[in-house]
Amino acid sequence: AQTVTQSQPEMSVQEAETVTLSCTYDTSESDYYLFWYKQPPSRQMILVIRQEAYKQQNATENRFSVNFQKAAKSFSLKISDSQLGDAAMYFCACLNTNAGKSTFGDGTTLTVKP
Amino acid sequence: DTAVSQTPKYLVTQMGNDKSIKCEQNLGHDTMYWYKQDSKKFLKIMFSYNNKELIINETVPNRFSPKSPDKAHLNLHINSLELGDSAVYFCASHSGGAWETQYFGPGTRLLVL
C-alpha cells in the first residue's frame, strides 16, 4: 500500500520569511511522481510543483522549491519570501504511474502573518 | 478555456434523493478520477477510469456509480443520498508520459440535508 504522511497539520510563517512543509511517503513502486498542491479557501486544487522520482535534481518553481530525499522517502516544500496569498492548505501527493493512482497526505494548513 | 469542468458547483439535496455530478476534460487525457474531500479536508480517491474502463474502485458504497460515456467525460451518480455523503467532490484528469500530472476540476460541494 502506498502512504503519504504530512506530520504538520498547521504551520505559520511571517510574511517575507521562509517556511518548509514536511512530507514523507512510502511506496514499493520504482516509477512514481511527487506533487505539492495548494488548496485556497475557494477549494480549487492548484498544482504547485512536481518532482519525477527518477530525477535527483530538486524541482523549483519561482519561490517554491522541494528537498527530495529519495532514500529517506522525504519530499518537503520550501516557500521563500512568503506572501499573504500563499495562505492555504497544502497537500503532498504521490502518483504511482503503474496503477495510475495518487495518494494524498492529510494536508498542512499554512497561515501567513502580515 | 476550462481544462477540467464540473457541474454543478453546488448541490443541496434531501436525504434519500438520487443525484449526478458531471465532469468533462478537454485536455485529451486518458485517465480520469473522482475524489471525495470530507469536512476534515481529507482527500480520498474514489474511482479511476482509463479510456472508459474502470481501473480503480476504492471501498466506496454501491450507491456511488461512475459512468464514462467517453474518455473526456466521467460522471458520478449517487443513489439514496445520506448525510455522510456531504463533501466536496473533485474530478481530475491525468496526463501520462513525461508530463505525469493530475489536473483537478473546481469541485462540487454537495450538502445532504
Short mmCIF file of C-alpha atoms in Angstrom, two decimals:
data_model
loop_
_atom_site.label_atom_id
_atom_site.label_comp_id
_atom_site.label_asym_id
_atom_site.label_seq_id
_atom_site.Cartn_x
_atom_site.Cartn_y
_atom_site.Cartn_z
CA ALA A 1 0.00 0.00 0.00
CA GLN A 2 1.13 3.50 -0.76
CA THR A 3 1.06 6.09 2.02
CA VAL A 4 1.78 9.80 2.26
CA THR A 5 2.28 11.47 5.63
CA GLN A 6 2.22 15.16 6.40
CA SER A 7 3.16 15.46 10.05
CA GLN A 8 2.33 19.16 10.41
CA PRO A 9 -1.43 19.81 10.44
CA GLU A 10 -0.77 23.55 10.78
CA MET A 11 2.13 25.87 10.11
CA SER A 12 2.51 29.62 10.23
CA VAL A 13 5.06 31.98 8.75
CA GLN A 14 5.70 35.69 8.81
CA GLU A 15 5.27 37.49 5.53
CA ALA A 16 8.54 37.59 3.54
CA GLU A 17 10.02 34.75 5.61
CA THR A 18 10.71 31.17 4.53
CA VAL A 19 8.75 28.12 5.60
CA THR A 20 9.22 24.41 4.99
CA LEU A 21 6.36 21.92 4.88
CA SER A 22 7.22 18.29 5.52
CA CYS A 23 6.08 15.22 3.65
CA THR A 24 7.16 11.61 3.81
CA TYR A 25 5.88 8.83 1.64
CA ASP A 26 6.11 5.11 1.28
CA THR A 27 5.75 3.22 -1.96
CA SER A 28 7.02 -0.05 -3.33
CA GLU A 29 7.00 1.32 -6.85
CA SER A 30 10.15 2.41 -8.63
CA ASP A 31 8.29 4.68 -11.04
CA TYR A 32 6.39 7.46 -9.34
CA TYR A 33 5.92 11.19 -9.23
CA LEU A 34 5.53 13.53 -6.30
CA PHE A 35 3.44 16.67 -6.17
CA TRP A 36 2.53 19.54 -3.94
CA TYR A 37 -0.94 21.01 -4.40
CA LYS A 38 -2.28 24.20 -2.90
CA GLN A 39 -5.92 24.49 -1.89
CA PRO A 40 -7.01 28.05 -1.02
CA PRO A 41 -10.37 28.77 0.64
CA SER A 42 -12.02 28.58 -2.79
CA ARG A 43 -11.27 24.79 -2.57
CA GLN A 44 -9.65 24.80 -6.02
CA MET A 45 -6.75 22.32 -6.19
CA ILE A 46 -3.77 24.10 -7.72
CA LEU A 47 -0.61 22.31 -8.71
CA VAL A 48 2.39 23.99 -7.10
CA ILE A 49 5.30 21.79 -8.06
CA ARG A 50 6.08 18.30 -9.31
CA GLN A 51 9.09 16.02 -8.99
CA GLU A 52 9.95 12.96 -11.03
CA ALA A 53 11.30 10.26 -8.75
CA TYR A 54 13.99 9.30 -11.25
CA LYS A 55 15.46 12.81 -11.20
CA GLN A 56 17.95 13.67 -8.49
CA GLN A 57 17.77 17.39 -9.07
CA ASN A 58 15.27 19.15 -6.84
CA ALA A 59 12.41 20.86 -8.65
CA THR A 60 11.94 24.61 -8.34
CA GLU A 61 9.16 26.93 -9.41
CA ASN A 62 9.87 30.56 -8.62
CA ARG A 63 9.56 30.91 -4.82
CA PHE A 64 8.70 27.23 -4.39
CA SER A 65 11.30 24.50 -4.20
CA VAL A 66 11.47 20.97 -2.91
CA ASN A 67 14.01 18.97 -0.99
CA PHE A 68 13.65 15.47 -2.42
CA GLN A 69 15.46 12.80 -0.44
CA LYS A 70 14.65 9.58 -2.26
CA ALA A 71 16.40 7.18 0.11
CA ALA A 72 14.64 8.74 3.07
CA LYS A 73 11.37 8.99 1.11
CA SER A 74 11.06 12.60 2.04
CA PHE A 75 9.66 15.39 -0.10
CA SER A 76 9.48 18.74 1.67
CA LEU A 77 8.27 22.00 0.18
CA LYS A 78 10.10 25.26 0.82
CA ILE A 79 8.30 28.54 0.26
CA SER A 80 10.61 31.54 0.15
CA ASP A 81 9.57 35.16 0.59
CA SER A 82 6.14 34.07 1.80
CA GLN A 83 3.22 36.15 0.62
CA LEU A 84 -0.26 36.57 2.05
CA GLY A 85 -1.63 34.79 -0.99
CA ASP A 86 0.32 31.68 -0.05
CA ALA A 87 -2.05 31.06 2.84
CA ALA A 88 -3.86 27.84 2.02
CA MET A 89 -3.97 24.13 2.69
CA TYR A 90 -1.09 22.28 1.07
CA PHE A 91 -1.33 18.64 0.04
CA CYS A 92 1.56 16.35 -0.76
CA ALA A 93 0.76 13.54 -3.21
CA CYS A 94 2.47 10.51 -4.67
CA LEU A 95 1.39 9.23 -8.09
CA ASN A 96 2.00 5.58 -8.82
CA THR A 97 2.32 5.56 -12.59
CA ASN A 98 1.79 1.82 -12.98
CA ALA A 99 -1.53 1.83 -11.17
CA GLY A 100 -2.40 5.39 -12.20
CA LYS A 101 -3.27 6.13 -8.62
CA SER A 102 -2.45 9.13 -6.48
CA THR A 103 -2.31 9.04 -2.72
CA PHE A 104 -2.63 12.30 -0.86
CA GLY A 105 -1.43 13.34 2.57
CA ASP A 106 -3.88 14.81 5.06
CA GLY A 107 -2.77 18.35 4.33
CA THR A 108 -0.98 21.18 6.12
CA THR A 109 -2.78 24.46 6.72
CA LEU A 110 -0.39 27.35 6.19
CA THR A 111 -1.11 30.73 7.76
CA VAL A 112 0.86 33.77 6.62
CA LYS A 113 1.07 36.58 9.15
CA PRO A 114 1.41 40.16 7.92
CA ASP B 1 -10.92 27.59 -21.53
CA THR B 2 -11.52 25.39 -18.50
CA ALA B 3 -9.40 22.25 -18.63
CA VAL B 4 -11.46 20.15 -16.21
CA SER B 5 -15.00 21.29 -15.55
CA GLN B 6 -17.64 20.01 -13.17
CA THR B 7 -21.35 20.68 -12.93
CA PRO B 8 -22.96 21.65 -10.73
CA LYS B 9 -20.62 23.60 -8.47
CA TYR B 10 -23.09 23.44 -5.60
CA LEU B 11 -25.70 20.83 -4.87
CA VAL B 12 -28.09 20.88 -1.94
CA THR B 13 -30.50 17.98 -1.69
CA GLN B 14 -32.57 15.91 0.68
CA MET B 15 -31.56 12.60 2.13
CA GLY B 16 -32.75 9.69 0.01
CA ASN B 17 -32.59 11.54 -3.31
CA ASP B 18 -30.55 10.46 -6.33
CA LYS B 19 -28.18 12.98 -7.88
CA SER B 20 -25.49 13.16 -10.52
CA ILE B 21 -22.35 15.23 -10.89
CA LYS B 22 -20.83 15.67 -14.32
CA CYS B 23 -17.21 16.06 -15.25
CA GLU B 24 -15.60 16.90 -18.56
CA GLN B 25 -12.00 17.43 -19.54
CA ASN B 26 -10.76 18.96 -22.76
CA LEU B 27 -7.13 18.03 -22.27
CA GLY B 28 -7.21 14.80 -24.24
CA HIS B 29 -6.23 12.78 -21.17
CA ASP B 30 -6.94 9.08 -20.98
CA THR B 31 -7.41 8.79 -17.22
CA MET B 32 -10.00 10.47 -15.05
CA TYR B 33 -10.71 10.30 -11.32
CA TRP B 34 -13.24 11.10 -8.67
CA TYR B 35 -12.07 12.20 -5.24
CA LYS B 36 -14.04 12.95 -2.11
CA GLN B 37 -12.88 15.63 0.32
CA ASP B 38 -14.66 15.37 3.64
CA SER B 39 -15.30 18.01 6.30
CA LYS B 40 -11.82 17.48 7.72
CA LYS B 41 -10.44 18.14 4.23
CA PHE B 42 -9.00 14.65 3.85
CA LEU B 43 -8.79 13.88 0.15
CA LYS B 44 -9.52 10.29 -0.83
CA ILE B 45 -9.67 8.68 -4.23
CA MET B 46 -12.96 7.01 -5.12
CA PHE B 47 -12.68 5.86 -8.71
CA SER B 48 -10.35 5.97 -11.64
CA TYR B 49 -11.18 5.35 -15.29
CA ASN B 50 -8.75 4.84 -18.14
CA ASN B 51 -10.19 5.05 -21.64
CA LYS B 52 -13.68 4.45 -20.31
CA GLU B 53 -12.60 1.42 -18.28
CA LEU B 54 -12.73 1.30 -14.51
CA ILE B 55 -9.25 0.72 -13.15
CA ILE B 56 -9.55 1.82 -9.53
CA ASN B 57 -12.51 1.37 -7.27
CA GLU B 58 -11.71 2.12 -3.67
CA THR B 59 -14.02 0.96 -0.93
CA VAL B 60 -16.97 3.05 -1.98
CA PRO B 61 -20.63 2.12 -1.30
CA ASN B 62 -22.58 0.68 -4.22
CA ARG B 63 -24.77 3.77 -4.11
CA PHE B 64 -21.96 5.53 -5.97
CA SER B 65 -21.73 4.62 -9.61
CA PRO B 66 -19.34 6.28 -12.02
CA LYS B 67 -20.17 6.37 -15.69
CA SER B 68 -17.80 7.20 -18.51
CA PRO B 69 -19.57 7.64 -21.86
CA ASP B 70 -16.27 8.58 -23.48
CA LYS B 71 -12.78 9.30 -22.30
CA ALA B 72 -13.48 13.02 -21.96
CA HIS B 73 -16.33 12.51 -19.50
CA LEU B 74 -16.64 10.84 -16.14
CA ASN B 75 -19.93 11.33 -14.35
CA LEU B 76 -20.75 10.34 -10.80
CA HIS B 77 -24.21 9.16 -9.91
CA ILE B 78 -25.21 8.79 -6.28
CA ASN B 79 -28.32 6.90 -5.22
CA SER B 80 -30.17 7.22 -1.94
CA LEU B 81 -28.07 10.08 -0.65
CA GLU B 82 -27.07 10.01 3.02
CA LEU B 83 -25.98 12.76 5.39
CA GLY B 84 -22.44 11.38 5.34
CA ASP B 85 -22.21 11.94 1.61
CA SER B 86 -21.93 15.69 2.23
CA ALA B 87 -18.49 16.64 0.99
CA VAL B 88 -16.66 18.32 -1.84
CA TYR B 89 -16.24 16.01 -4.82
CA PHE B 90 -13.35 16.63 -7.17
CA CYS B 91 -12.93 15.32 -10.64
CA ALA B 92 -9.41 15.11 -12.04
CA SER B 93 -7.72 14.01 -15.21
CA HIS B 94 -4.25 12.70 -15.67
CA SER B 95 -1.71 13.17 -18.38
CA GLY B 96 0.68 10.32 -18.84
CA GLY B 97 4.11 10.11 -20.33
CA ALA B 98 6.81 12.58 -19.47
CA TRP B 99 4.41 15.09 -18.00
CA GLU B 100 2.65 12.94 -15.46
CA THR B 101 0.36 15.39 -13.71
CA GLN B 102 -3.14 15.43 -12.34
CA TYR B 103 -5.37 18.36 -13.15
CA PHE B 104 -8.32 19.00 -10.89
CA GLY B 105 -11.75 20.38 -11.56
CA PRO B 106 -13.16 23.17 -9.37
CA GLY B 107 -15.04 20.75 -7.13
CA THR B 108 -18.72 20.19 -6.43
CA ARG B 109 -19.94 20.99 -2.94
CA LEU B 110 -22.64 18.51 -2.04
CA LEU B 111 -24.78 19.13 1.01
CA VAL B 112 -27.28 16.49 2.03
CA LEU B 113 -29.99 17.67 4.42
#
